[in-house]
Structure formats: structure tokens, C-alpha cells
Short mmCIF file of C-alpha atoms in Angstrom, two decimals:
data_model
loop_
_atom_site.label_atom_id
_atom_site.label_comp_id
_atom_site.label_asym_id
_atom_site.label_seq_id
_atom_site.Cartn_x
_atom_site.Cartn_y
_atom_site.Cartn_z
CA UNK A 1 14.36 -8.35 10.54
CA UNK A 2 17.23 -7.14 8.42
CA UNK A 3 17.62 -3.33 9.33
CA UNK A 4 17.07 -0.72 5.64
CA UNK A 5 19.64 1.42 4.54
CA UNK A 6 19.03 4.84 4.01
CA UNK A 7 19.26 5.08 0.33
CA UNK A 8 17.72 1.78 -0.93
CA UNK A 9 14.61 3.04 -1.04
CA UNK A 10 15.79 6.67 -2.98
CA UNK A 11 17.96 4.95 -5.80
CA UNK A 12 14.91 2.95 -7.63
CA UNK A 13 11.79 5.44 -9.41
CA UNK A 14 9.55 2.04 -9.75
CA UNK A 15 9.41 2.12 -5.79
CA UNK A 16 7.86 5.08 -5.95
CA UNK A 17 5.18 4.69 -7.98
CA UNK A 18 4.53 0.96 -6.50
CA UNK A 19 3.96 2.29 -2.52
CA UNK A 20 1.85 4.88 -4.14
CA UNK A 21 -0.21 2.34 -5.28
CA UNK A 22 -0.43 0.63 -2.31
CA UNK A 23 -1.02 3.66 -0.53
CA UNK A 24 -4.35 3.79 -3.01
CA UNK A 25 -4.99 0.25 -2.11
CA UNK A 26 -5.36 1.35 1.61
CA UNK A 27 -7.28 4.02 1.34
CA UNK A 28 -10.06 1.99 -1.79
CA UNK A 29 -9.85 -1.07 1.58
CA UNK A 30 -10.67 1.72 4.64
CA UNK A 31 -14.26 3.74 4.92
CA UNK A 32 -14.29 6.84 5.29
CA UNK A 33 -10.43 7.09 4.09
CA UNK A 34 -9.40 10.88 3.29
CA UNK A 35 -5.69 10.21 2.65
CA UNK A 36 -3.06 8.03 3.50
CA UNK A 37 0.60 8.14 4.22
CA UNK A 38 3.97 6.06 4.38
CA UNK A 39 7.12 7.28 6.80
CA UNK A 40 10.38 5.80 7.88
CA UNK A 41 12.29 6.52 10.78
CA UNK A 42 15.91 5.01 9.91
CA UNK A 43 18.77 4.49 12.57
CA UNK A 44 16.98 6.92 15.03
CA UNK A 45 17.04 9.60 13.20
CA UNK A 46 14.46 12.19 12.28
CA UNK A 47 11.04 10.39 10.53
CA UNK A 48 10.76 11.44 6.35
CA UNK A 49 7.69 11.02 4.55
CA UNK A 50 8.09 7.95 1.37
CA UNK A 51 4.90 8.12 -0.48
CA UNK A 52 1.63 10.28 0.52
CA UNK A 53 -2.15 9.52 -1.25
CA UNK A 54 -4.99 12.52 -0.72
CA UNK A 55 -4.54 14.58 2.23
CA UNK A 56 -1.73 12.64 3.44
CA UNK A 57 0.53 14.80 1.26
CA UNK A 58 -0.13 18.16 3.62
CA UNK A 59 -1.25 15.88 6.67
CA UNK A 60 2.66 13.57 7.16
CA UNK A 61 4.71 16.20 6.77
CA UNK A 62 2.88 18.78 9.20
CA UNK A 63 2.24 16.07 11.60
CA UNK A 64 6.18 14.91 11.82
CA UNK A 65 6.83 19.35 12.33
CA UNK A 66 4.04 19.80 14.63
CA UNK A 67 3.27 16.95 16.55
CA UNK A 68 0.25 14.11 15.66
CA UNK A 69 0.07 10.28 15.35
CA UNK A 70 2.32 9.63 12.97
CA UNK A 71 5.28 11.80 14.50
CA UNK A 72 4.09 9.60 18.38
CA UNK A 73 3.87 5.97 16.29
CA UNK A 74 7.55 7.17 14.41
CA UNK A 75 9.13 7.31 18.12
CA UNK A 76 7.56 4.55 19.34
CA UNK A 77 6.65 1.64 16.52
CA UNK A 78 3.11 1.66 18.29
CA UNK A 79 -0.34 2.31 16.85
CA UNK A 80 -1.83 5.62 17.56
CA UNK A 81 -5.15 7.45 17.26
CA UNK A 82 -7.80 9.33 17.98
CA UNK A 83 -11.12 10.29 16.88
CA UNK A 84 -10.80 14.42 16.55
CA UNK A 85 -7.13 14.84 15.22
CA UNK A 86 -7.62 18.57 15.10
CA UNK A 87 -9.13 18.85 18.78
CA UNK A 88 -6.73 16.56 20.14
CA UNK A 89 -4.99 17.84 23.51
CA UNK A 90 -1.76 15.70 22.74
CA UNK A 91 -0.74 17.73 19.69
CA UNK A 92 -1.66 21.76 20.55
CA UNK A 93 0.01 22.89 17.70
CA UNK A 94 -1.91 20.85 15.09
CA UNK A 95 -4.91 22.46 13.97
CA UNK A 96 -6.97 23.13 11.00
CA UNK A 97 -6.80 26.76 11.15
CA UNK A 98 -3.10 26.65 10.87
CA UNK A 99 -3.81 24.11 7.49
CA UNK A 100 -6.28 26.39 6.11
CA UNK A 101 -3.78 28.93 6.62
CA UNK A 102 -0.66 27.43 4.86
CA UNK A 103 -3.28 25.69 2.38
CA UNK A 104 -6.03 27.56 1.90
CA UNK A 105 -7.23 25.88 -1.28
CA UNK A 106 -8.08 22.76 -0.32
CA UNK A 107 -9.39 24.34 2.85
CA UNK A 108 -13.02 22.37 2.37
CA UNK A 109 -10.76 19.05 2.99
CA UNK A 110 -9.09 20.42 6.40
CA UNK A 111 -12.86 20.32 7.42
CA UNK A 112 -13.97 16.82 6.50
CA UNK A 113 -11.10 15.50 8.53
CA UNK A 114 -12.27 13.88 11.97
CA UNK A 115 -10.17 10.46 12.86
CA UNK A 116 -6.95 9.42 12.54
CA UNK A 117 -4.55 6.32 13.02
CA UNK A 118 -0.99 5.56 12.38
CA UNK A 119 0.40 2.22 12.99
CA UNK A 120 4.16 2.06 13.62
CA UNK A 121 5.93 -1.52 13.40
CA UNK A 122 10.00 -1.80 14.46
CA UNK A 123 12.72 -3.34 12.14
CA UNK A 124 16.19 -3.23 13.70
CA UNK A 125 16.86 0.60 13.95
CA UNK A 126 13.97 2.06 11.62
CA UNK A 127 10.52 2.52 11.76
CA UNK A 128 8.28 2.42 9.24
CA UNK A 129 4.80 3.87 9.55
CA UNK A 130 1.47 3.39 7.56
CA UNK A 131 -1.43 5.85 8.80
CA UNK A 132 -5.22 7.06 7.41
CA UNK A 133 -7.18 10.29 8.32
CA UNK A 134 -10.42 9.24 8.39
CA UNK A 135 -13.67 11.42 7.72
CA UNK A 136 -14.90 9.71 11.35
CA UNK A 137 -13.61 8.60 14.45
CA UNK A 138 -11.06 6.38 14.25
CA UNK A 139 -12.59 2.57 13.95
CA UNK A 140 -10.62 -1.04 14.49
CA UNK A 141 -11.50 -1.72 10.86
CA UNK A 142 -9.06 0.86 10.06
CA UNK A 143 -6.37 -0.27 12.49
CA UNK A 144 -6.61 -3.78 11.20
CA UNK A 145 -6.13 -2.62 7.79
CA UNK A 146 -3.26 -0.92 8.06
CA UNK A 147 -1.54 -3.36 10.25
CA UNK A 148 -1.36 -5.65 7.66
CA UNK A 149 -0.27 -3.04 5.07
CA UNK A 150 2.40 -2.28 7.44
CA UNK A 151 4.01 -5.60 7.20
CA UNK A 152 3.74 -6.07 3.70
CA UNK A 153 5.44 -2.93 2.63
CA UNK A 154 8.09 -3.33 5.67
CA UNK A 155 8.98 -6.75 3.65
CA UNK A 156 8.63 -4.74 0.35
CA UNK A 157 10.92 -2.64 1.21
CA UNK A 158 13.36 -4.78 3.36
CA UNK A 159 13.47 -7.20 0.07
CA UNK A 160 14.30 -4.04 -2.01
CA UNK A 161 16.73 -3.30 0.53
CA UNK A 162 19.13 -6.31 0.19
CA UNK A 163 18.42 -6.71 -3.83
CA UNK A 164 20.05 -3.01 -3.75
CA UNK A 165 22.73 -3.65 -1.31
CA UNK A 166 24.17 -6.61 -3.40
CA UNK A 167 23.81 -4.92 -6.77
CA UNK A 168 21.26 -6.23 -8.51
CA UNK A 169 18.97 -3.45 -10.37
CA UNK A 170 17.73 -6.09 -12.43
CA UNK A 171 16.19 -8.45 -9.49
CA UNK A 172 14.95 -5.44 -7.93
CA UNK A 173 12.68 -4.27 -11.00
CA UNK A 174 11.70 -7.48 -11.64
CA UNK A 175 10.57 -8.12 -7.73
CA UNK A 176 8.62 -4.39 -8.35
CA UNK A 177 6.94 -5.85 -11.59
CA UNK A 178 5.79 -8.49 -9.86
CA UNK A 179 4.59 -7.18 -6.80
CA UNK A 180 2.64 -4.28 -8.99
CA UNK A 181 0.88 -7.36 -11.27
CA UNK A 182 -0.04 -8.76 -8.38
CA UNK A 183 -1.67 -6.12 -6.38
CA UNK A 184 -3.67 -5.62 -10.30
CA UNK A 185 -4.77 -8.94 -10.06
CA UNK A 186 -5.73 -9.02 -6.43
CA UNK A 187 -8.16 -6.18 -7.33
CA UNK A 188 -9.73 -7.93 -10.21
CA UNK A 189 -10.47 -10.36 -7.88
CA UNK A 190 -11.67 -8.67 -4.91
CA UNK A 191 -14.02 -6.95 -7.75
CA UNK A 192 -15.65 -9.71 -8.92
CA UNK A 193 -15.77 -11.78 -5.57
CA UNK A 194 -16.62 -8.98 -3.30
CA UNK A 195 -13.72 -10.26 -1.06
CA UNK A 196 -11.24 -8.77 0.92
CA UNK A 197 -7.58 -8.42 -0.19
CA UNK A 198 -6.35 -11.13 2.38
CA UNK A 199 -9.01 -13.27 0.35
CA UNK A 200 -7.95 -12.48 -3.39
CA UNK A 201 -3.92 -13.39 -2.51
CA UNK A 202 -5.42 -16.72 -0.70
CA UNK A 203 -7.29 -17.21 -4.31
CA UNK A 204 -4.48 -16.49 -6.46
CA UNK A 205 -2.20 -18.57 -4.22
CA UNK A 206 -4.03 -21.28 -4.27
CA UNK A 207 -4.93 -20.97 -8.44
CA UNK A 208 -1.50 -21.04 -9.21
CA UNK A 209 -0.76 -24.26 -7.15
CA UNK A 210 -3.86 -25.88 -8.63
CA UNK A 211 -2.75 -25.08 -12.30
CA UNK A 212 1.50 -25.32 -11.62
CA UNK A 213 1.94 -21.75 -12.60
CA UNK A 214 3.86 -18.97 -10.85
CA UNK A 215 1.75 -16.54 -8.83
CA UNK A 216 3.38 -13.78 -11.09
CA UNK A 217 2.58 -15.32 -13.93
CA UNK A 218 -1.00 -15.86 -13.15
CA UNK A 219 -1.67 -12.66 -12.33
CA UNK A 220 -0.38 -10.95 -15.54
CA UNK A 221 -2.24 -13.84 -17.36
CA UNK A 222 -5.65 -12.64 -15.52
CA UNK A 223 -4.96 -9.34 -16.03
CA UNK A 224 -4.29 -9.59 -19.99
CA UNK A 225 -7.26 -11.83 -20.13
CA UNK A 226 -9.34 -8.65 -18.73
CA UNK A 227 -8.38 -6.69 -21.57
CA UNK A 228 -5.63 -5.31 -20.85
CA UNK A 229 -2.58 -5.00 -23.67
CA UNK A 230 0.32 -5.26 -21.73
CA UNK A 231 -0.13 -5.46 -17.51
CA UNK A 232 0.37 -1.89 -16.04
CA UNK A 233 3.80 -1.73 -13.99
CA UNK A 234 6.28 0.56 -12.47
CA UNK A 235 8.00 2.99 -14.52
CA UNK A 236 11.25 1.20 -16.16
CA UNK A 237 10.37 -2.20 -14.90
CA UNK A 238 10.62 -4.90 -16.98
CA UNK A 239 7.65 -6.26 -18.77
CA UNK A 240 5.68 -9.64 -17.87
CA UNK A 241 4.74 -11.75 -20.49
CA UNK A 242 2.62 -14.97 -19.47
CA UNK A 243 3.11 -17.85 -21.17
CA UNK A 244 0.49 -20.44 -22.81
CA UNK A 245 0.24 -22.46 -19.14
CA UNK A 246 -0.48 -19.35 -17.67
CA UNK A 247 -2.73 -17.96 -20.15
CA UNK A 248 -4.84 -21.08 -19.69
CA UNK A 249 -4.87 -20.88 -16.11
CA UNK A 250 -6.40 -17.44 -15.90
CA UNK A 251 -9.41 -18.52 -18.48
CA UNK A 252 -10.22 -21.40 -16.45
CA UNK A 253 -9.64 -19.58 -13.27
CA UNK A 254 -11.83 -16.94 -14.57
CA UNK A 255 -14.92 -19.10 -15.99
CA UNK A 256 -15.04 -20.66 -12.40
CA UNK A 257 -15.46 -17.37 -11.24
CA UNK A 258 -17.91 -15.77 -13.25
CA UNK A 259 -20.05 -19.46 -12.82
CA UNK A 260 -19.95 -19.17 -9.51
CA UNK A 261 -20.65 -15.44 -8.85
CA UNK A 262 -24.17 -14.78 -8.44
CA UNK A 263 -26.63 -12.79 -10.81
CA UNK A 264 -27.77 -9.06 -9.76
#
């Protein structure tokens, strides 16, 4: 996989706010979910938190000073865990005194937290890491989840990557616009159809095949359809405006739904 260069990620705000969101999509997909967190290692160097969502934002950057499974999955692109992060011999100087200490407001949350996982994956000379601190011991549900978030932001952000290198702002918004329509979409789906978010991009896949449409286009046609004026998106991305085709598509796409779905 093509390697990420340090500052692709920092020279585009829309990035920002679109891992954020999929930070928020991890944690709404895991039980039990207390915070989430994104890191990269790049060319070996020291791990630096990219987007945080609850307790994540005191939990990364403590864990990559202190020791925890983010900082162990960082130096070795594996998945680490364990089911009492505070009581956890590996990582003495981790402890929720020492939060409650540093952050005392929030001090109720240091006590909630029980489990945590962090799932590392390798591209090239960087590692990127997705992780959850879980109000429970750590559970495969939660490892499965974030293995598959892990690849889909590593290819987020590798995409970014060589959109940036070549100097091309204007592919790179669009690509966020699209990716953040999407991911609306996918939720309005998983809503109504109680499915999974594997599930909901297998759905809008195959809609947009059945009715010749682009994915991108469908989902900003679904998501207008549900009432909203203009489809939510990154900060200075470009807007997406369906078309008629498209608009179609969602309203059928949508009445086979609801017909389908069954009564409370």
C-alpha cells in the first residue's frame, strides 16, 4: 500500500471533520463504546493522535505518554486489549487516579472505563491505529468492528494522500464530499433496516447498479429525499446536487424499503 506523507493529512480542514465522523460511526456500531480514537505512526517515528470522539480525547494522548494499547498496537500494527485498562500490569503508569488527577472534571468517566482495544494495521512505514474504551471487558464484537474501520480510513486517507501529493485540492474535497454523503446515507439505511453498516454499503451498492446511478449520487438523492435541504458535508467541500435519475432512484429505493420493513 502506497506509504502517507506526513502532511497530507494536516493541509485539508474537511479531513478533519470527516474521521470525526467516522470516529462517531464506531463508537454508535460498538456496545458499551465510551470513546474512540484515530493515531498514525508515520516513517517510524513517534505515534500523534488524528481525530479523538468521547474519552478518547484524554485517553490517546495519555496512552501514547504513558504506555496502553494504542501506544503497543502503534509499535507493532497488531490488535491489542484487555479487559481492565486501568489494572493492567503491562502499562504501570496508566491509571485512573493519575486521570482524575490531571482531569478531575470528568472524573465520573475515568470510572466507567473497564475494556479496551486498539487495532493497529501496517502501510509501508506508518501505522495507523483505530481503538475503543469500552465500559466492559473487551469483546470480539468490538475487535471486528474496528478492524474494518481500520481499513477503510487507512484507504481514506491513503486516497487523500496521493490526491494531495499531485495537487489536486479540488479532487480531494470532492472525494471528502462523497465519502461524508455516503456514510449519511449508510445510516439512514442501517436505521430503517436494522442492518449493519457492511449491510447498508452492500444496499446502496447494489441500488445504484440496479437504477445506473452513481453511489454518490444516490446517497445525496436519499438523503435530500429524507428531508434534508442540502446533504450535510465537510467544511469547504463542494456541494452534491443529485440529479432527476438519481432523485428517482432514492424514491423508489425508498418505497421498497418502507414496504418491506415490518410494522411495530
Amino acid at each position: 500500500m502506497t506509504r502517507t506523507p506526513v502532511n497530507a493529512f494536516d493541509r485539508w480542514e474537511p479531513l478533519d471533520h470527516l474521521l470525526t465522523e467516522l470516529l462517531d460511526r464506531v463508537a454508535a456500531e460498538i456496545r458499551g463504546c465510551l470513546g474512540t480514537a484515530l493515531t498514525v505512526r508515520r516513517d517510524g517515528g513517534p505515534p500523534s493522535v488524528l481525530a479523538t470522539c468521547g474519552v478518547g480525547d484524554r485517553l490517546a494522548p495519555i496512552q501514547l505518554r504513558r504506555g496502553g494499547p494504542i501506544a503497543d498496537a502503534a509499535g507493532s500494527g497488531q490488535s491489542v486489549s484487555t479487559d481492565d485498562l486501568f489494572a493492567d500490569e503491562r502499562w504501570p503508569g496508566l491509571s485512573d487516579d493519575a486521570l482524575v488527577g490531571k482531569h478531575p472534571d470528568p472524573a465520573d468517566r475515568w470510572r466507567r472505563v473497564r475494556g479496551a482495544v486498539a487495532v493497529g494495521g501496517l502501510s509501508g512505514d506508518d501505522t495507523l491505529v483505530v481503538s475503543a474504551t469500552l465500559d466492559g471487558p473487551a469483546s470480539p464484537e468490538a475487535r471486528a468492528v474496528l478492524r474494518r474501520y481500520e481499513k477503510l480510513t487507512a484507504d481514506l486517507l491513503v486516497r487523500v494522500a496521493g490526491a494531495a501529493a499531485t495537487g489536486a485540492p479540488d479532487q480531494v474535497q470532492a472525494m471528502l464530499a462523497s465519502r461524508a454523503t455516503i456514510e449519511q446515507a449508510k445510516g439512514a439505511i442501517m436505521a430503517l433496516r436494522g442492518c449493519d453498516v457492511e449491510e447498508a454499503w452492500r444496499t446502496l451498492r447494489r441500488c445504484s447498479q440496479e437504477f445506473n446511478v452513481k453511489v454518490r449520487d444516490l446517497a445525496a438523492a436519499l438523503v435530500e429525499l429524507l428531508g434534508d435541504p442540502e446533504v450535510r458535508r465537510p467544511a469547504g467541500a463542494p456541494p452534491i446536487r443529485p440529479d432527476a435519475s438519481a432523485r428517482e432512484a432514492a424514491r423508489r429505493m425508498w418505497r421498497a424499503f418502507t414496504m418491506n420493513c415490518p410494522g411495530p
